[in-house]
mmCIF file of C-alpha atoms in Angstrom:
data_model
loop_
_atom_site.group_PDB
_atom_site.id
_atom_site.type_symbol
_atom_site.label_atom_id
_atom_site.label_comp_id
_atom_site.label_asym_id
_atom_site.label_seq_id
_atom_site.Cartn_x
_atom_site.Cartn_y
_atom_site.Cartn_z
ATOM 1 C CA UNK A 92 0.169 -0.075 0.014
ATOM 2 C CA UNK A 93 2.535 2.358 0.843
ATOM 3 C CA UNK A 94 4.653 1.472 -2.226
ATOM 4 C CA UNK A 95 1.986 2.016 -4.392
ATOM 5 C CA UNK A 96 1.416 5.658 -2.795
ATOM 6 C CA UNK A 97 5.015 6.064 -3.441
ATOM 7 C CA UNK A 98 4.782 5.294 -7.078
ATOM 8 C CA UNK A 99 1.797 7.324 -7.495
ATOM 9 C CA UNK A 100 3.748 10.155 -5.970
ATOM 10 C CA UNK A 101 6.619 9.818 -8.261
ATOM 11 C CA UNK A 102 4.254 9.311 -11.342
ATOM 12 C CA UNK A 103 2.751 12.659 -10.336
ATOM 13 C CA UNK A 104 6.330 14.230 -9.498
ATOM 14 C CA UNK A 105 7.447 13.060 -13.231
ATOM 15 C CA UNK A 106 4.107 14.502 -14.953
ATOM 16 C CA UNK A 107 4.627 17.828 -13.516
ATOM 17 C CA UNK A 108 8.338 18.096 -13.975
ATOM 18 C CA UNK A 109 8.119 19.480 -17.808
ATOM 19 C CA UNK A 110 5.793 22.187 -16.571
ATOM 20 C CA UNK A 111 7.670 23.257 -13.634
ATOM 21 C CA UNK A 112 10.998 23.624 -16.245
ATOM 22 C CA UNK A 113 8.431 25.910 -18.490
ATOM 23 C CA UNK A 114 7.435 27.846 -15.468
ATOM 24 C CA UNK A 115 11.051 28.790 -14.583
ATOM 25 C CA UNK A 116 11.516 31.859 -16.264
ATOM 26 C CA UNK A 117 8.213 33.166 -14.929
ATOM 27 C CA UNK A 118 8.945 32.463 -11.445
ATOM 28 C CA UNK A 119 12.510 34.156 -11.728
ATOM 29 C CA UNK A 120 10.910 37.253 -13.209
ATOM 30 C CA UNK A 121 8.367 37.259 -10.723
ATOM 31 C CA UNK A 122 10.995 37.462 -7.989
ATOM 32 C CA UNK A 123 12.961 40.003 -9.623
ATOM 33 C CA UNK A 124 9.583 42.088 -9.757
ATOM 34 C CA UNK A 125 8.931 41.638 -6.516
ATOM 35 C CA UNK A 126 12.303 42.643 -5.311
ATOM 36 C CA UNK A 127 12.263 45.670 -7.576
ATOM 37 C CA UNK A 128 8.770 46.961 -5.665
ATOM 38 C CA UNK A 129 10.980 46.511 -2.046
ATOM 39 C CA UNK A 130 9.941 43.261 -1.090
ATOM 40 C CA UNK A 131 12.668 41.186 0.785
ATOM 41 C CA UNK A 132 13.385 37.461 -0.558
ATOM 42 C CA UNK A 133 12.264 36.508 2.797
ATOM 43 C CA UNK A 134 8.746 38.097 1.984
ATOM 44 C CA UNK A 135 8.740 36.793 -1.852
ATOM 45 C CA UNK A 136 9.257 33.540 -0.213
ATOM 46 C CA UNK A 137 6.501 33.986 2.165
ATOM 47 C CA UNK A 138 4.215 35.227 -0.282
ATOM 48 C CA UNK A 139 4.786 32.189 -2.824
ATOM 49 C CA UNK A 140 4.404 29.773 0.105
ATOM 50 C CA UNK A 141 1.026 31.196 1.423
ATOM 51 C CA UNK A 142 -0.603 32.432 -2.062
ATOM 52 C CA UNK A 143 1.059 30.107 -4.487
ATOM 53 C CA UNK A 144 -1.186 31.705 -7.280
ATOM 54 C CA UNK A 145 0.910 33.029 -9.998
ATOM 55 C CA UNK A 146 -1.669 35.503 -11.640
ATOM 56 C CA UNK A 147 -2.543 36.976 -8.368
ATOM 57 C CA UNK A 148 0.579 37.475 -7.071
ATOM 58 C CA UNK A 149 1.889 39.190 -10.127
ATOM 59 C CA UNK A 150 -1.092 41.654 -9.816
ATOM 60 C CA UNK A 151 -0.475 42.060 -6.303
ATOM 61 C CA UNK A 152 2.982 43.113 -6.773
ATOM 62 C CA UNK A 153 2.100 45.247 -9.826
ATOM 63 C CA UNK A 154 -0.199 47.407 -7.163
ATOM 64 C CA UNK A 155 2.325 47.033 -4.363
ATOM 65 C CA UNK A 156 2.662 50.087 -2.068
ATOM 66 C CA UNK A 157 4.535 50.751 1.311
ATOM 67 C CA UNK A 158 3.041 49.995 3.976
ATOM 68 C CA UNK A 159 1.190 47.231 2.082
ATOM 69 C CA UNK A 160 -2.428 47.869 1.902
ATOM 70 C CA UNK A 161 -3.591 44.522 3.096
ATOM 71 C CA UNK A 162 -7.646 44.826 2.373
ATOM 72 C CA UNK A 163 -6.867 46.126 -1.087
ATOM 73 C CA UNK A 164 -4.220 43.033 -1.935
ATOM 74 C CA UNK A 165 -6.624 40.619 -0.208
ATOM 75 C CA UNK A 166 -9.517 41.671 -2.058
ATOM 76 C CA UNK A 167 -7.651 41.633 -5.047
ATOM 77 C CA UNK A 168 -6.472 38.271 -4.647
ATOM 78 C CA UNK A 169 -10.000 36.903 -3.720
ATOM 79 C CA UNK A 170 -11.294 38.214 -7.227
ATOM 80 C CA UNK A 171 -8.568 36.836 -9.267
ATOM 81 C CA UNK A 172 -8.531 33.608 -7.829
ATOM 82 C CA UNK A 173 -12.640 33.027 -7.931
ATOM 83 C CA UNK A 174 -12.050 30.575 -10.617
ATOM 84 C CA UNK A 175 -10.481 28.141 -8.300
ATOM 85 C CA UNK A 176 -14.171 27.800 -6.908
ATOM 86 C CA UNK A 177 -15.234 26.277 -10.378
ATOM 87 C CA UNK A 178 -11.950 24.371 -10.559
ATOM 88 C CA UNK A 179 -12.338 22.816 -7.092
ATOM 89 C CA UNK A 180 -16.032 21.628 -7.871
ATOM 90 C CA UNK A 181 -15.190 20.120 -10.822
ATOM 91 C CA UNK A 182 -11.810 18.097 -9.484
ATOM 92 C CA UNK A 183 -13.587 17.355 -6.013
ATOM 93 C CA UNK A 184 -15.683 14.793 -7.983
ATOM 94 C CA UNK A 185 -12.708 12.839 -8.560
ATOM 95 C CA UNK A 186 -11.683 12.604 -5.135
ATOM 96 C CA UNK A 187 -13.362 9.903 -3.917
ATOM 97 C CA UNK A 188 -9.907 7.978 -2.885
ATOM 98 C CA UNK A 189 -9.303 11.224 -0.595
ATOM 99 C CA UNK A 190 -10.184 11.069 2.967
ATOM 100 C CA UNK A 191 -11.490 14.767 4.197
ATOM 101 C CA UNK A 192 -8.165 15.885 5.850
ATOM 102 C CA UNK A 193 -6.395 14.875 2.583
ATOM 103 C CA UNK A 194 -8.933 16.790 0.346
ATOM 104 C CA UNK A 195 -8.273 19.975 2.532
ATOM 105 C CA UNK A 196 -4.686 19.512 2.360
ATOM 106 C CA UNK A 197 -4.376 18.731 -1.561
ATOM 107 C CA UNK A 198 -6.666 21.696 -2.351
ATOM 108 C CA UNK A 199 -4.340 23.910 -0.786
ATOM 109 C CA UNK A 200 -2.204 22.803 -4.139
ATOM 110 C CA UNK A 201 -4.861 23.624 -6.723
ATOM 111 C CA UNK A 202 -2.860 25.925 -8.824
ATOM 112 C CA UNK A 203 -3.928 26.064 -12.606
ATOM 113 C CA UNK A 204 -1.269 23.565 -13.890
ATOM 114 C CA UNK A 205 -1.676 21.244 -11.084
ATOM 115 C CA UNK A 206 -5.504 21.004 -11.249
ATOM 116 C CA UNK A 207 -5.425 20.426 -15.122
ATOM 117 C CA UNK A 208 -3.125 17.466 -15.000
ATOM 118 C CA UNK A 209 -5.041 16.349 -11.986
ATOM 119 C CA UNK A 210 -8.188 16.660 -14.100
ATOM 120 C CA UNK A 211 -6.297 14.902 -17.319
ATOM 121 C CA UNK A 212 -5.343 11.878 -14.884
ATOM 122 C CA UNK A 213 -8.986 11.612 -13.595
ATOM 123 C CA UNK A 214 -10.176 11.283 -17.290
ATOM 124 C CA UNK A 215 -8.182 8.279 -17.811
ATOM 125 C CA UNK A 216 -8.040 6.778 -14.333
ATOM 126 C CA UNK A 217 -8.498 6.897 -10.560
ATOM 127 C CA UNK A 218 -7.040 9.828 -9.025
ATOM 128 C CA UNK A 219 -5.082 9.482 -6.054
ATOM 129 C CA UNK A 220 -3.857 11.360 -3.327
ATOM 130 C CA UNK A 221 -0.152 10.423 -3.805
ATOM 131 C CA UNK A 222 -0.433 11.452 -7.358
ATOM 132 C CA UNK A 223 -2.133 14.830 -6.535
ATOM 133 C CA UNK A 224 0.675 15.359 -4.211
ATOM 134 C CA UNK A 225 3.378 14.705 -6.502
ATOM 135 C CA UNK A 226 2.025 17.242 -8.613
ATOM 136 C CA UNK A 227 1.504 19.832 -6.015
ATOM 137 C CA UNK A 228 4.451 19.468 -3.448
ATOM 138 C CA UNK A 229 6.701 19.389 -6.524
ATOM 139 C CA UNK A 230 5.425 22.670 -8.113
ATOM 140 C CA UNK A 231 5.187 24.589 -4.779
ATOM 141 C CA UNK A 232 8.746 23.803 -3.914
ATOM 142 C CA UNK A 233 9.766 24.706 -7.283
ATOM 143 C CA UNK A 234 7.709 28.061 -7.221
ATOM 144 C CA UNK A 235 8.892 29.177 -3.870
ATOM 145 C CA UNK A 236 12.818 28.408 -4.629
ATOM 146 C CA UNK A 237 12.632 30.150 -8.041
ATOM 147 C CA UNK A 238 10.635 33.277 -6.935
ATOM 148 C CA UNK A 239 13.126 33.714 -4.062
ATOM 149 C CA UNK A 240 16.242 33.075 -6.511
ATOM 150 C CA UNK A 241 14.644 35.938 -8.705
ATOM 151 C CA UNK A 242 14.338 38.069 -5.889
ATOM 152 C CA UNK A 243 17.920 37.491 -5.093
ATOM 153 C CA UNK A 244 19.230 37.777 -8.561
ATOM 154 C CA UNK A 245 17.192 41.320 -8.686
ATOM 155 C CA UNK A 246 16.722 43.273 -11.801
ATOM 156 C CA UNK A 247 19.569 41.583 -13.597
ATOM 157 C CA UNK A 248 16.791 39.568 -15.398
ATOM 158 C CA UNK A 249 15.073 42.456 -17.433
ATOM 159 C CA UNK A 250 11.989 42.882 -18.850
ATOM 160 C CA UNK A 251 9.929 39.481 -19.563
ATOM 161 C CA UNK A 252 8.407 40.633 -23.084
ATOM 162 C CA UNK A 253 12.031 40.859 -24.342
ATOM 163 C CA UNK A 254 12.401 36.973 -24.711
ATOM 164 C CA UNK A 255 8.623 36.066 -24.825
ATOM 165 C CA UNK A 256 8.423 34.592 -21.344
ATOM 166 C CA UNK A 257 5.174 36.575 -20.861
ATOM 167 C CA UNK A 258 3.946 33.898 -23.462
ATOM 168 C CA UNK A 259 4.997 31.019 -21.237
ATOM 169 C CA UNK A 260 1.935 30.513 -19.459
ATOM 170 C CA UNK A 261 -0.407 31.442 -22.319
ATOM 171 C CA UNK A 262 1.600 28.308 -24.277
ATOM 172 C CA UNK A 263 1.219 25.661 -21.355
ATOM 173 C CA UNK A 264 -2.517 26.669 -21.215
ATOM 174 C CA UNK A 265 -2.838 26.157 -24.600
ATOM 175 C CA UNK A 266 -1.207 22.941 -24.579
ATOM 176 C CA UNK A 267 -3.660 21.783 -21.502
ATOM 177 C CA UNK A 268 -6.655 22.550 -23.718
ATOM 178 C CA UNK A 269 -5.393 20.776 -26.720
ATOM 179 C CA UNK A 270 -5.097 17.823 -23.948
ATOM 180 C CA UNK A 271 -8.720 18.019 -23.355
ATOM 181 C CA UNK A 272 -9.717 17.914 -27.034
ATOM 182 C CA UNK A 273 -12.804 15.821 -27.673
ATOM 183 C CA UNK A 274 -13.895 16.952 -31.088
ATOM 184 C CA UNK A 275 -16.421 19.811 -32.129
ATOM 185 C CA UNK A 276 -17.952 20.064 -28.747
ATOM 186 C CA UNK A 277 -14.452 21.185 -27.212
ATOM 187 C CA UNK A 278 -14.368 23.761 -30.048
ATOM 188 C CA UNK A 279 -18.106 25.296 -29.351
ATOM 189 C CA UNK A 280 -16.801 25.467 -25.453
ATOM 190 C CA UNK A 281 -13.695 27.456 -26.256
ATOM 191 C CA UNK A 282 -15.390 29.900 -28.708
ATOM 192 C CA UNK A 283 -18.374 30.620 -26.003
ATOM 193 C CA UNK A 284 -15.694 31.024 -22.979
ATOM 194 C CA UNK A 285 -13.263 33.047 -25.328
ATOM 195 C CA UNK A 286 -16.289 35.421 -26.889
ATOM 196 C CA UNK A 287 -17.795 36.096 -23.264
ATOM 197 C CA UNK A 288 -14.193 36.495 -21.608
ATOM 198 C CA UNK A 289 -13.170 39.321 -24.540
ATOM 199 C CA UNK A 290 -16.529 41.061 -24.188
ATOM 200 C CA UNK A 291 -16.095 41.320 -20.473
ATOM 201 C CA UNK A 292 -12.617 42.227 -20.846
ATOM 202 C CA UNK A 293 -13.481 45.086 -22.892
ATOM 203 C CA UNK A 294 -16.273 46.358 -20.533
ATOM 204 C CA UNK A 295 -15.495 45.456 -17.240
ATOM 205 C CA UNK A 296 -12.045 46.552 -15.460
ATOM 206 C CA UNK A 297 -10.343 43.840 -13.418
ATOM 207 C CA UNK A 298 -10.422 39.962 -13.658
ATOM 208 C CA UNK A 299 -13.938 39.371 -13.714
ATOM 209 C CA UNK A 300 -13.496 38.167 -17.620
ATOM 210 C CA UNK A 301 -12.243 34.871 -16.183
ATOM 211 C CA UNK A 302 -15.449 34.058 -14.258
ATOM 212 C CA UNK A 303 -17.716 35.467 -16.915
ATOM 213 C CA UNK A 304 -15.820 33.523 -19.559
ATOM 214 C CA UNK A 305 -15.633 30.450 -17.548
ATOM 215 C CA UNK A 306 -19.263 30.520 -16.661
ATOM 216 C CA UNK A 307 -20.324 31.018 -20.358
ATOM 217 C CA UNK A 308 -18.138 27.892 -21.414
ATOM 218 C CA UNK A 309 -19.670 25.725 -18.346
ATOM 219 C CA UNK A 310 -23.172 26.808 -19.497
ATOM 220 C CA UNK A 311 -22.355 26.032 -23.046
ATOM 221 C CA UNK A 312 -21.067 22.629 -22.113
ATOM 222 C CA UNK A 313 -24.314 21.951 -19.767
ATOM 223 C CA UNK A 314 -26.241 22.585 -22.551
ATOM 224 C CA UNK A 315 -24.525 20.626 -25.358
ATOM 225 C CA UNK A 316 -23.144 17.625 -23.799
ATOM 226 C CA UNK A 317 -26.362 17.057 -21.762
ATOM 227 C CA UNK A 318 -28.402 16.880 -24.978
ATOM 228 C CA UNK A 319 -25.775 14.186 -26.037
ATOM 229 C CA UNK A 320 -26.353 12.291 -22.972
ATOM 230 C CA UNK A 321 -30.131 12.273 -23.409
ATOM 231 C CA UNK A 322 -29.518 11.328 -27.163
ATOM 232 C CA UNK A 323 -27.719 8.190 -25.785
ATOM 233 C CA UNK A 324 -30.356 7.297 -23.314
ATOM 234 C CA UNK A 325 -32.991 7.359 -25.873
ATOM 235 C CA UNK B 250 16.154 39.478 5.221
ATOM 236 C CA UNK B 251 13.665 41.620 6.662
ATOM 237 C CA UNK B 252 9.939 40.938 7.097
ATOM 238 C CA UNK B 253 7.607 44.228 7.862
ATOM 239 C CA UNK B 254 4.430 43.916 9.563
ATOM 240 C CA UNK B 255 2.111 45.240 7.256
ATOM 241 C CA UNK B 256 3.625 43.192 4.508
ATOM 242 C CA UNK B 257 3.009 39.904 6.860
ATOM 243 C CA UNK B 258 -0.543 41.281 7.170
ATOM 244 C CA UNK B 259 -1.132 41.702 3.206
ATOM 245 C CA UNK B 260 0.385 38.423 2.636
ATOM 246 C CA UNK B 261 -1.424 36.737 5.071
ATOM 247 C CA UNK B 262 -4.999 38.103 3.838
ATOM 248 C CA UNK B 263 -3.940 37.131 0.382
ATOM 249 C CA UNK B 264 -3.104 33.637 1.230
ATOM 250 C CA UNK B 265 -6.400 33.181 3.177
ATOM 251 C CA UNK B 266 -8.522 34.513 0.506
ATOM 252 C CA UNK B 267 -6.777 32.351 -1.663
ATOM 253 C CA UNK B 268 -7.138 29.255 0.252
ATOM 254 C CA UNK B 269 -10.935 29.889 0.675
ATOM 255 C CA UNK B 270 -11.494 30.171 -3.031
ATOM 256 C CA UNK B 271 -9.589 26.573 -3.153
ATOM 257 C CA UNK B 272 -11.846 24.910 -0.956
ATOM 258 C CA UNK B 273 -15.067 26.429 -1.579
ATOM 259 C CA UNK B 274 -15.608 23.997 -4.391
ATOM 260 C CA UNK B 275 -16.427 21.336 -2.138
ATOM 261 C CA UNK B 276 -19.018 23.104 -0.292
ATOM 262 C CA UNK B 277 -20.319 24.075 -3.782
ATOM 263 C CA UNK B 278 -20.629 20.194 -4.411
ATOM 264 C CA UNK B 279 -22.326 19.466 -1.302
ATOM 265 C CA UNK B 280 -25.363 21.891 -1.981
ATOM 266 C CA UNK B 281 -25.610 20.579 -5.667
ATOM 267 C CA UNK B 282 -27.205 17.375 -6.961
ATOM 268 C CA UNK B 283 -25.136 15.864 -9.991
ATOM 269 C CA UNK B 284 -27.619 15.398 -13.035
ATOM 270 C CA UNK B 285 -26.268 14.853 -16.041
ATOM 271 C CA UNK B 286 -26.536 18.466 -16.920
ATOM 272 C CA UNK B 287 -24.797 19.663 -13.824
ATOM 273 C CA UNK B 288 -22.376 16.960 -14.644
ATOM 274 C CA UNK B 289 -21.680 17.991 -18.120
ATOM 275 C CA UNK B 290 -21.329 21.817 -17.264
ATOM 276 C CA UNK B 291 -18.447 20.498 -14.827
ATOM 277 C CA UNK B 292 -16.688 18.436 -17.570
ATOM 278 C CA UNK B 293 -16.551 21.814 -19.340
ATOM 279 C CA UNK B 294 -15.094 23.597 -16.479
ATOM 280 C CA UNK B 295 -11.218 22.921 -17.381
ATOM 281 C CA UNK B 296 -11.562 24.238 -21.240
ATOM 282 C CA UNK B 297 -13.883 26.823 -20.423
ATOM 283 C CA UNK B 298 -11.679 28.443 -17.672
ATOM 284 C CA UNK B 299 -8.270 27.857 -19.095
ATOM 285 C CA UNK B 300 -9.816 29.472 -22.393
ATOM 286 C CA UNK B 301 -11.004 32.434 -20.434
ATOM 287 C CA UNK B 302 -7.358 33.037 -18.756
ATOM 288 C CA UNK B 303 -5.782 33.290 -22.115
ATOM 289 C CA UNK B 304 -8.380 35.055 -23.890
ATOM 290 C CA UNK B 305 -6.812 38.622 -23.623
ATOM 291 C CA UNK B 306 -3.308 37.617 -24.558
ATOM 292 C CA UNK B 307 -4.323 35.383 -27.627
ATOM 293 C CA UNK B 308 -7.258 37.273 -29.011
ATOM 294 C CA UNK B 309 -6.854 40.767 -27.812
ATOM 295 C CA UNK B 310 -3.078 41.778 -27.762
ATOM 296 C CA UNK B 311 -2.336 41.782 -31.436
ATOM 297 C CA UNK B 312 -1.817 39.855 -34.716
ATOM 298 C CA UNK B 313 1.584 38.236 -33.405
ATOM 299 C CA UNK B 314 0.391 36.735 -30.395
ATOM 300 C CA UNK B 315 -2.731 35.592 -32.079
ATOM 301 C CA UNK B 316 -0.722 33.732 -34.779
ATOM 302 C CA UNK B 317 1.863 32.430 -32.090
ATOM 303 C CA UNK B 318 -1.545 31.038 -30.291
ATOM 304 C CA UNK B 319 -2.458 29.391 -33.523
ATOM 305 C CA UNK B 320 0.983 28.051 -34.199
ATOM 306 C CA UNK B 321 1.188 26.547 -30.265
ATOM 307 C CA UNK B 322 -2.078 25.093 -30.581
ATOM 308 C CA UNK B 323 -1.104 22.954 -33.817
ATOM 309 C CA UNK B 324 2.231 22.012 -32.043
ATOM 310 C CA UNK B 325 0.277 20.917 -29.073
ATOM 311 C CA UNK B 326 -1.542 18.342 -30.933
ATOM 312 C CA UNK B 327 1.874 16.534 -31.861
ATOM 313 C CA UNK B 328 4.613 17.473 -29.550
ATOM 314 C CA UNK B 329 5.140 17.217 -25.496
ATOM 315 C CA UNK B 330 4.416 20.515 -23.198
ATOM 316 C CA UNK B 331 7.896 21.431 -22.934
ATOM 317 C CA UNK B 332 8.489 21.473 -26.995
ATOM 318 C CA UNK B 333 5.085 23.151 -27.072
ATOM 319 C CA UNK B 334 6.000 26.129 -24.673
ATOM 320 C CA UNK B 335 9.227 26.441 -26.950
ATOM 321 C CA UNK B 336 7.160 27.018 -29.940
ATOM 322 C CA UNK B 337 4.932 29.224 -28.365
ATOM 323 C CA UNK B 338 7.853 31.613 -26.980
ATOM 324 C CA UNK B 339 9.913 31.298 -30.277
ATOM 325 C CA UNK B 340 7.061 32.239 -32.255
ATOM 326 C CA UNK B 341 5.869 35.076 -30.474
ATOM 327 C CA UNK B 342 9.092 36.713 -30.231
ATOM 328 C CA UNK B 343 9.852 36.304 -34.128
ATOM 329 C CA UNK B 344 6.120 37.334 -34.890
ATOM 330 C CA UNK B 345 6.536 40.596 -32.633
ATOM 331 C CA UNK B 346 9.611 41.322 -34.487
ATOM 332 C CA UNK B 347 8.206 40.757 -37.985
ATOM 333 C CA UNK B 348 4.569 42.399 -37.647
ATOM 334 C CA UNK B 349 4.650 44.103 -34.102
#
C-alpha cells in the first residue's frame, strides 16, 4: 500500500516536471519584479508559500505600496482566484479516494497547472492523493525556490516581454486545452468562453472576464453535452 | 532578510482569501445535485476556464500573439509540453519582431 502511494507520488512528480521547467523563467521574473517593488527575498518566499497563485501574485506586486494595503491586496487576490471555485468543484468529484483531511490539504495546491494535470489523470484513471501531492509538492517547492532566487538575482533579469517569457503561461494553457480536446464540442466551449471573456474584458475592468468566460463555457457545455447524454439514453 | 508587519498582514490576507477560493468548490458540490446537465457543465470547466484566462493575451493583444497562439495550438496536437512552450515563445518573439 505504501509502495503504491510512493509510485503514484513519483508519477505525479514526473508529470509536473516539464511544466515546472517551463514555469522557471516566469518564477524568476516574478521574484525580480517583487524585489524591484521593495519586497525582501524572505517576503517573496512567504508570499509564494502562502498564496501560491502566480497570476494574483503578479497583480499584487503590480499594485504593491509601502506600507502594504492588506484589505485591497486580499480582495484583489480573492477576485482573481475566484476561478478556483469552479476548478475545485470539478476536481472534487474525482477525490473519492481522498480522506476529508487529505482533500483540504490537497486543495491547498490547487494551482492551474496542477489542477489541469489532475483533471487529465482523472479522465483516464482513478485520481489518488499520492499522484495529486506529487504534482502539488513539486511545483510548490519549485515556485518558492525559483521566486526567491529571482528576488536574490534582482533586476539583472530584465523585462519579461523581451524574450517572450510573458507567453509561457499562455503556451502551457493552450497545450492543456488541446489535451482536453474531444472534437467539435470542445471547440464550441472554447468559442463561447473566449467570446464572453473578450467582451467582459472590454467592458469591465479587473479580472472578471475569467469568471464570466468560464461560466459561459460551463453553460455551453451543460447545454451541449447533456443533450448528447439524453440522445444516448433514448 | 527583512519582514515588515504590514507585508506579513497583506500576504496572510492574500493567502487566506486564496485558500478559501480553493476549498469553496467542496461546499458547492455538497449543495448541488449531480444531474447529467450539471455533470456536463463541470466536465466543461477545464476548457472553459483555461480559455477565459488566455483570451486577452491570444485574441486581444495583436496579430503576433494570435498567430503565435495558433502555432502553439497546432504544435500541442503533436509535441510534448516543453516543446510546445518553446514553439510558443519562439514564435511570439519572431512574430512580434516581424509584424509587431
